[in-house]
JSON list of C-alpha atoms in Angstrom, two decimals:
[
{"chain": "O", "resi": 1, "resn": "UNK", "atom": "CA", "xyz": [123.93, -60.01, 49.43]},
{"chain": "O", "resi": 2, "resn": "UNK", "atom": "CA", "xyz": [126.01, -56.55, 49.54]},
{"chain": "O", "resi": 3, "resn": "UNK", "atom": "CA", "xyz": [127.13, -55.53, 46.59]},
{"chain": "O", "resi": 4, "resn": "UNK", "atom": "CA", "xyz": [130.81, -54.05, 47.36]},
{"chain": "O", "resi": 5, "resn": "UNK", "atom": "CA", "xyz": [131.93, -50.09, 46.95]},
{"chain": "O", "resi": 6, "resn": "UNK", "atom": "CA", "xyz": [132.55, -48.97, 43.71]},
{"chain": "O", "resi": 7, "resn": "UNK", "atom": "CA", "xyz": [136.10, -47.70, 42.95]},
{"chain": "O", "resi": 8, "resn": "UNK", "atom": "CA", "xyz": [136.94, -44.06, 42.35]},
{"chain": "O", "resi": 9, "resn": "UNK", "atom": "CA", "xyz": [136.53, -42.75, 39.31]},
{"chain": "O", "resi": 10, "resn": "UNK", "atom": "CA", "xyz": [138.70, -40.66, 37.45]},
{"chain": "O", "resi": 11, "resn": "UNK", "atom": "CA", "xyz": [138.73, -37.92, 35.40]},
{"chain": "O", "resi": 12, "resn": "UNK", "atom": "CA", "xyz": [137.82, -40.08, 31.75]},
{"chain": "O", "resi": 13, "resn": "UNK", "atom": "CA", "xyz": [136.83, -42.58, 33.50]},
{"chain": "O", "resi": 14, "resn": "UNK", "atom": "CA", "xyz": [133.49, -44.93, 33.94]},
{"chain": "O", "resi": 15, "resn": "UNK", "atom": "CA", "xyz": [132.07, -47.08, 36.74]},
{"chain": "O", "resi": 16, "resn": "UNK", "atom": "CA", "xyz": [130.20, -50.00, 36.51]},
{"chain": "O", "resi": 17, "resn": "UNK", "atom": "CA", "xyz": [127.98, -49.34, 38.70]},
{"chain": "O", "resi": 18, "resn": "UNK", "atom": "CA", "xyz": [126.38, -46.77, 37.02]},
{"chain": "O", "resi": 19, "resn": "UNK", "atom": "CA", "xyz": [126.07, -48.36, 33.99]},
{"chain": "O", "resi": 20, "resn": "UNK", "atom": "CA", "xyz": [122.74, -49.71, 34.07]},
{"chain": "O", "resi": 21, "resn": "UNK", "atom": "CA", "xyz": [120.17, -52.86, 33.83]},
{"chain": "O", "resi": 22, "resn": "UNK", "atom": "CA", "xyz": [118.96, -53.66, 31.90]},
{"chain": "O", "resi": 23, "resn": "UNK", "atom": "CA", "xyz": [121.75, -52.80, 29.48]},
{"chain": "O", "resi": 24, "resn": "UNK", "atom": "CA", "xyz": [122.76, -50.83, 27.90]},
{"chain": "O", "resi": 25, "resn": "UNK", "atom": "CA", "xyz": [124.02, -50.45, 23.46]},
{"chain": "O", "resi": 26, "resn": "UNK", "atom": "CA", "xyz": [126.18, -47.93, 22.23]},
{"chain": "O", "resi": 27, "resn": "UNK", "atom": "CA", "xyz": [128.75, -47.01, 19.33]},
{"chain": "O", "resi": 28, "resn": "UNK", "atom": "CA", "xyz": [132.28, -47.32, 20.16]},
{"chain": "O", "resi": 29, "resn": "UNK", "atom": "CA", "xyz": [134.60, -44.45, 19.06]},
{"chain": "O", "resi": 30, "resn": "UNK", "atom": "CA", "xyz": [137.72, -45.73, 17.51]},
{"chain": "O", "resi": 31, "resn": "UNK", "atom": "CA", "xyz": [139.86, -49.82, 16.40]},
{"chain": "O", "resi": 32, "resn": "UNK", "atom": "CA", "xyz": [138.25, -52.53, 17.63]},
{"chain": "O", "resi": 33, "resn": "UNK", "atom": "CA", "xyz": [141.30, -55.07, 17.25]},
{"chain": "O", "resi": 34, "resn": "UNK", "atom": "CA", "xyz": [141.52, -59.03, 18.04]},
{"chain": "O", "resi": 35, "resn": "UNK", "atom": "CA", "xyz": [145.04, -61.22, 17.69]},
{"chain": "O", "resi": 36, "resn": "UNK", "atom": "CA", "xyz": [144.83, -64.74, 17.04]},
{"chain": "O", "resi": 37, "resn": "UNK", "atom": "CA", "xyz": [147.68, -66.92, 16.40]},
{"chain": "O", "resi": 38, "resn": "UNK", "atom": "CA", "xyz": [149.44, -63.97, 15.34]},
{"chain": "O", "resi": 39, "resn": "UNK", "atom": "CA", "xyz": [147.23, -63.22, 13.34]},
{"chain": "O", "resi": 40, "resn": "UNK", "atom": "CA", "xyz": [145.39, -60.04, 13.19]},
{"chain": "O", "resi": 41, "resn": "UNK", "atom": "CA", "xyz": [141.14, -61.37, 12.76]},
{"chain": "O", "resi": 42, "resn": "UNK", "atom": "CA", "xyz": [139.82, -58.12, 13.17]},
{"chain": "O", "resi": 43, "resn": "UNK", "atom": "CA", "xyz": [140.44, -55.08, 13.32]},
{"chain": "O", "resi": 44, "resn": "UNK", "atom": "CA", "xyz": [137.02, -52.51, 13.16]},
{"chain": "O", "resi": 45, "resn": "UNK", "atom": "CA", "xyz": [135.40, -48.92, 13.76]},
{"chain": "O", "resi": 46, "resn": "UNK", "atom": "CA", "xyz": [131.82, -50.61, 13.85]},
{"chain": "O", "resi": 47, "resn": "UNK", "atom": "CA", "xyz": [131.79, -52.02, 16.92]},
{"chain": "O", "resi": 48, "resn": "UNK", "atom": "CA", "xyz": [129.08, -52.15, 20.14]},
{"chain": "O", "resi": 49, "resn": "UNK", "atom": "CA", "xyz": [129.72, -52.48, 23.46]},
{"chain": "O", "resi": 50, "resn": "UNK", "atom": "CA", "xyz": [126.42, -53.22, 26.11]},
{"chain": "O", "resi": 51, "resn": "UNK", "atom": "CA", "xyz": [127.62, -52.21, 29.48]},
{"chain": "O", "resi": 52, "resn": "UNK", "atom": "CA", "xyz": [125.26, -53.98, 32.56]},
{"chain": "O", "resi": 53, "resn": "UNK", "atom": "CA", "xyz": [125.83, -52.81, 35.77]},
{"chain": "O", "resi": 54, "resn": "UNK", "atom": "CA", "xyz": [129.09, -54.56, 37.84]},
{"chain": "O", "resi": 55, "resn": "UNK", "atom": "CA", "xyz": [130.63, -55.48, 34.30]},
{"chain": "O", "resi": 56, "resn": "UNK", "atom": "CA", "xyz": [132.78, -53.84, 32.24]},
{"chain": "O", "resi": 57, "resn": "UNK", "atom": "CA", "xyz": [131.71, -53.51, 29.25]},
{"chain": "O", "resi": 58, "resn": "UNK", "atom": "CA", "xyz": [131.41, -57.14, 26.49]},
{"chain": "O", "resi": 59, "resn": "UNK", "atom": "CA", "xyz": [132.30, -55.62, 22.21]},
{"chain": "O", "resi": 60, "resn": "UNK", "atom": "CA", "xyz": [129.97, -57.10, 19.70]},
{"chain": "O", "resi": 61, "resn": "UNK", "atom": "CA", "xyz": [132.20, -56.37, 17.09]},
{"chain": "O", "resi": 62, "resn": "UNK", "atom": "CA", "xyz": [130.59, -57.32, 13.06]},
{"chain": "O", "resi": 63, "resn": "UNK", "atom": "CA", "xyz": [130.56, -60.43, 12.05]},
{"chain": "O", "resi": 64, "resn": "UNK", "atom": "CA", "xyz": [131.33, -59.83, 7.90]},
{"chain": "O", "resi": 65, "resn": "UNK", "atom": "CA", "xyz": [134.61, -57.31, 8.80]},
{"chain": "O", "resi": 66, "resn": "UNK", "atom": "CA", "xyz": [137.04, -60.31, 10.55]},
{"chain": "O", "resi": 67, "resn": "UNK", "atom": "CA", "xyz": [139.08, -61.82, 7.81]},
{"chain": "O", "resi": 68, "resn": "UNK", "atom": "CA", "xyz": [136.82, -65.29, 6.05]},
{"chain": "O", "resi": 69, "resn": "UNK", "atom": "CA", "xyz": [137.07, -68.34, 7.86]},
{"chain": "O", "resi": 70, "resn": "UNK", "atom": "CA", "xyz": [137.86, -66.67, 11.71]},
{"chain": "O", "resi": 71, "resn": "UNK", "atom": "CA", "xyz": [133.92, -67.97, 12.93]},
{"chain": "O", "resi": 72, "resn": "UNK", "atom": "CA", "xyz": [132.91, -70.99, 12.62]},
{"chain": "O", "resi": 73, "resn": "UNK", "atom": "CA", "xyz": [129.92, -72.47, 13.94]},
{"chain": "O", "resi": 74, "resn": "UNK", "atom": "CA", "xyz": [130.85, -73.65, 17.72]},
{"chain": "O", "resi": 75, "resn": "UNK", "atom": "CA", "xyz": [128.70, -76.06, 20.36]},
{"chain": "O", "resi": 76, "resn": "UNK", "atom": "CA", "xyz": [127.02, -75.02, 22.21]},
{"chain": "O", "resi": 77, "resn": "UNK", "atom": "CA", "xyz": [124.30, -72.07, 23.47]},
{"chain": "O", "resi": 78, "resn": "UNK", "atom": "CA", "xyz": [123.05, -70.20, 26.23]},
{"chain": "O", "resi": 79, "resn": "UNK", "atom": "CA", "xyz": [119.87, -68.23, 26.65]},
{"chain": "O", "resi": 80, "resn": "UNK", "atom": "CA", "xyz": [120.21, -64.45, 28.52]},
{"chain": "O", "resi": 81, "resn": "UNK", "atom": "CA", "xyz": [117.15, -62.86, 30.14]},
{"chain": "O", "resi": 82, "resn": "UNK", "atom": "CA", "xyz": [117.57, -59.61, 28.12]},
{"chain": "O", "resi": 83, "resn": "UNK", "atom": "CA", "xyz": [119.14, -60.05, 24.74]},
{"chain": "O", "resi": 84, "resn": "UNK", "atom": "CA", "xyz": [117.70, -63.54, 24.43]},
{"chain": "O", "resi": 85, "resn": "UNK", "atom": "CA", "xyz": [118.96, -67.32, 23.32]},
{"chain": "O", "resi": 86, "resn": "UNK", "atom": "CA", "xyz": [122.92, -67.28, 21.75]},
{"chain": "O", "resi": 87, "resn": "UNK", "atom": "CA", "xyz": [125.08, -69.68, 20.47]},
{"chain": "O", "resi": 88, "resn": "UNK", "atom": "CA", "xyz": [129.01, -69.95, 19.92]},
{"chain": "O", "resi": 89, "resn": "UNK", "atom": "CA", "xyz": [131.26, -69.28, 17.74]},
{"chain": "O", "resi": 90, "resn": "UNK", "atom": "CA", "xyz": [134.11, -71.54, 17.30]},
{"chain": "O", "resi": 91, "resn": "UNK", "atom": "CA", "xyz": [137.59, -68.71, 16.23]},
{"chain": "O", "resi": 92, "resn": "UNK", "atom": "CA", "xyz": [139.98, -69.76, 14.29]},
{"chain": "O", "resi": 93, "resn": "UNK", "atom": "CA", "xyz": [143.56, -67.76, 13.30]},
{"chain": "O", "resi": 94, "resn": "UNK", "atom": "CA", "xyz": [147.30, -67.85, 12.54]},
{"chain": "O", "resi": 95, "resn": "UNK", "atom": "CA", "xyz": [147.17, -71.86, 12.77]},
{"chain": "O", "resi": 96, "resn": "UNK", "atom": "CA", "xyz": [145.42, -71.48, 15.89]},
{"chain": "O", "resi": 97, "resn": "UNK", "atom": "CA", "xyz": [141.36, -73.10, 16.98]},
{"chain": "O", "resi": 98, "resn": "UNK", "atom": "CA", "xyz": [139.91, -71.88, 20.54]},
{"chain": "O", "resi": 99, "resn": "UNK", "atom": "CA", "xyz": [136.94, -73.41, 20.88]},
{"chain": "O", "resi": 100, "resn": "UNK", "atom": "CA", "xyz": [133.78, -71.38, 22.38]},
{"chain": "O", "resi": 101, "resn": "UNK", "atom": "CA", "xyz": [135.52, -68.21, 22.27]},
{"chain": "O", "resi": 102, "resn": "UNK", "atom": "CA", "xyz": [132.77, -66.06, 20.13]},
{"chain": "O", "resi": 103, "resn": "UNK", "atom": "CA", "xyz": [129.14, -65.86, 20.88]},
{"chain": "O", "resi": 104, "resn": "UNK", "atom": "CA", "xyz": [126.13, -63.98, 19.20]},
{"chain": "O", "resi": 105, "resn": "UNK", "atom": "CA", "xyz": [123.02, -63.54, 19.34]},
{"chain": "O", "resi": 106, "resn": "UNK", "atom": "CA", "xyz": [121.19, -64.21, 16.43]},
{"chain": "O", "resi": 107, "resn": "UNK", "atom": "CA", "xyz": [117.60, -63.47, 16.98]},
{"chain": "O", "resi": 108, "resn": "UNK", "atom": "CA", "xyz": [118.19, -60.88, 19.87]},
{"chain": "O", "resi": 109, "resn": "UNK", "atom": "CA", "xyz": [115.01, -59.85, 22.18]},
{"chain": "O", "resi": 110, "resn": "UNK", "atom": "CA", "xyz": [113.84, -56.31, 21.25]},
{"chain": "O", "resi": 111, "resn": "UNK", "atom": "CA", "xyz": [115.78, -53.57, 22.03]},
{"chain": "O", "resi": 112, "resn": "UNK", "atom": "CA", "xyz": [118.98, -55.64, 21.06]},
{"chain": "O", "resi": 113, "resn": "UNK", "atom": "CA", "xyz": [118.92, -56.18, 17.70]},
{"chain": "O", "resi": 114, "resn": "UNK", "atom": "CA", "xyz": [121.36, -55.06, 16.96]},
{"chain": "O", "resi": 115, "resn": "UNK", "atom": "CA", "xyz": [123.77, -57.07, 18.18]},
{"chain": "O", "resi": 116, "resn": "UNK", "atom": "CA", "xyz": [122.15, -59.98, 16.02]},
{"chain": "O", "resi": 117, "resn": "UNK", "atom": "CA", "xyz": [125.21, -59.65, 13.16]},
{"chain": "O", "resi": 118, "resn": "UNK", "atom": "CA", "xyz": [127.64, -58.70, 15.53]},
{"chain": "O", "resi": 119, "resn": "UNK", "atom": "CA", "xyz": [129.80, -61.94, 17.97]},
{"chain": "O", "resi": 120, "resn": "UNK", "atom": "CA", "xyz": [131.82, -61.24, 21.09]},
{"chain": "O", "resi": 121, "resn": "UNK", "atom": "CA", "xyz": [134.75, -62.69, 21.50]},
{"chain": "O", "resi": 122, "resn": "UNK", "atom": "CA", "xyz": [136.52, -63.78, 25.30]},
{"chain": "O", "resi": 123, "resn": "UNK", "atom": "CA", "xyz": [139.36, -62.13, 25.66]},
{"chain": "O", "resi": 124, "resn": "UNK", "atom": "CA", "xyz": [141.58, -64.23, 27.61]},
{"chain": "O", "resi": 125, "resn": "UNK", "atom": "CA", "xyz": [141.08, -66.65, 24.67]},
{"chain": "O", "resi": 126, "resn": "UNK", "atom": "CA", "xyz": [143.33, -64.29, 22.29]},
{"chain": "O", "resi": 127, "resn": "UNK", "atom": "CA", "xyz": [146.60, -63.57, 21.46]},
{"chain": "O", "resi": 128, "resn": "UNK", "atom": "CA", "xyz": [145.76, -59.84, 22.18]},
{"chain": "O", "resi": 129, "resn": "UNK", "atom": "CA", "xyz": [141.95, -57.49, 22.21]},
{"chain": "O", "resi": 130, "resn": "UNK", "atom": "CA", "xyz": [142.90, -53.80, 21.43]},
{"chain": "O", "resi": 131, "resn": "UNK", "atom": "CA", "xyz": [139.84, -50.76, 22.37]},
{"chain": "O", "resi": 132, "resn": "UNK", "atom": "CA", "xyz": [141.13, -47.69, 20.41]},
{"chain": "O", "resi": 133, "resn": "UNK", "atom": "CA", "xyz": [144.41, -49.07, 20.94]},
{"chain": "O", "resi": 134, "resn": "UNK", "atom": "CA", "xyz": [144.91, -49.81, 24.44]},
{"chain": "O", "resi": 135, "resn": "UNK", "atom": "CA", "xyz": [145.04, -54.06, 24.52]},
{"chain": "O", "resi": 136, "resn": "UNK", "atom": "CA", "xyz": [142.93, -55.11, 27.18]},
{"chain": "O", "resi": 137, "resn": "UNK", "atom": "CA", "xyz": [142.62, -57.56, 29.83]},
{"chain": "O", "resi": 138, "resn": "UNK", "atom": "CA", "xyz": [140.68, -60.23, 30.50]},
{"chain": "O", "resi": 139, "resn": "UNK", "atom": "CA", "xyz": [137.24, -59.02, 33.02]},
{"chain": "O", "resi": 140, "resn": "UNK", "atom": "CA", "xyz": [138.14, -61.94, 35.80]},
{"chain": "O", "resi": 141, "resn": "UNK", "atom": "CA", "xyz": [135.72, -65.40, 35.65]},
{"chain": "O", "resi": 142, "resn": "UNK", "atom": "CA", "xyz": [135.54, -67.79, 32.70]},
{"chain": "O", "resi": 143, "resn": "UNK", "atom": "CA", "xyz": [131.92, -67.79, 31.64]},
{"chain": "O", "resi": 144, "resn": "UNK", "atom": "CA", "xyz": [132.75, -63.16, 31.60]},
{"chain": "O", "resi": 145, "resn": "UNK", "atom": "CA", "xyz": [133.37, -61.57, 28.40]},
{"chain": "O", "resi": 146, "resn": "UNK", "atom": "CA", "xyz": [133.94, -58.78, 29.13]},
{"chain": "O", "resi": 147, "resn": "UNK", "atom": "CA", "xyz": [136.59, -55.89, 28.68]},
{"chain": "O", "resi": 148, "resn": "UNK", "atom": "CA", "xyz": [138.42, -54.29, 31.24]},
{"chain": "O", "resi": 149, "resn": "UNK", "atom": "CA", "xyz": [140.71, -50.99, 30.00]},
{"chain": "O", "resi": 150, "resn": "UNK", "atom": "CA", "xyz": [141.72, -48.25, 31.43]},
{"chain": "O", "resi": 151, "resn": "UNK", "atom": "CA", "xyz": [138.12, -45.98, 30.77]},
{"chain": "O", "resi": 152, "resn": "UNK", "atom": "CA", "xyz": [136.52, -48.36, 33.49]},
{"chain": "O", "resi": 153, "resn": "UNK", "atom": "CA", "xyz": [136.54, -48.99, 37.14]},
{"chain": "O", "resi": 154, "resn": "UNK", "atom": "CA", "xyz": [135.06, -52.17, 39.25]},
{"chain": "O", "resi": 155, "resn": "UNK", "atom": "CA", "xyz": [135.15, -53.29, 41.41]},
{"chain": "O", "resi": 156, "resn": "UNK", "atom": "CA", "xyz": [134.04, -55.28, 38.19]},
{"chain": "O", "resi": 157, "resn": "UNK", "atom": "CA", "xyz": [132.52, -59.17, 38.34]},
{"chain": "O", "resi": 158, "resn": "UNK", "atom": "CA", "xyz": [133.30, -62.14, 37.70]},
{"chain": "O", "resi": 159, "resn": "UNK", "atom": "CA", "xyz": [136.46, -62.47, 41.57]},
{"chain": "O", "resi": 160, "resn": "UNK", "atom": "CA", "xyz": [136.14, -64.14, 43.90]},
{"chain": "O", "resi": 161, "resn": "UNK", "atom": "CA", "xyz": [133.14, -64.08, 45.95]},
{"chain": "O", "resi": 162, "resn": "UNK", "atom": "CA", "xyz": [131.00, -61.80, 42.96]},
{"chain": "O", "resi": 163, "resn": "UNK", "atom": "CA", "xyz": [128.55, -64.71, 42.41]},
{"chain": "O", "resi": 164, "resn": "UNK", "atom": "CA", "xyz": [125.81, -62.64, 44.26]},
{"chain": "O", "resi": 165, "resn": "UNK", "atom": "CA", "xyz": [126.27, -59.59, 42.67]}
]
């Protein structure tokens, strides 16, 4: 299948089509927050992001930075050819529970060890997720967990017709 034409990159932006495969892990500069049920369940300056071709960044936040009780073991698991086996977590905040709204890699594959004590969260299931004060837009599609900010341009995997990208 033919890949789409990347969108133009403006000043201070990056194209997801320049991201590598296999994915790269890098530090995030600025504070990352998540709010659920009107409650701020995490605010951290210790986030990492994973960059993979055609996907907006996936943000991994230290589990220890979440408020107590915000994350519990959920149902389900999946496998990533690069990062290894993932387990799903339920996310709790403000009296709400979002089942399987987060995941982590407790025993990641070599090259991704930094993700072991971190969790990624589906933005579309939260009230609000922010990166450096900017409210993110969730990556299209139910399966994908990328966070879109004004810093990244697509098109993004997850839109209709993108299965083969």
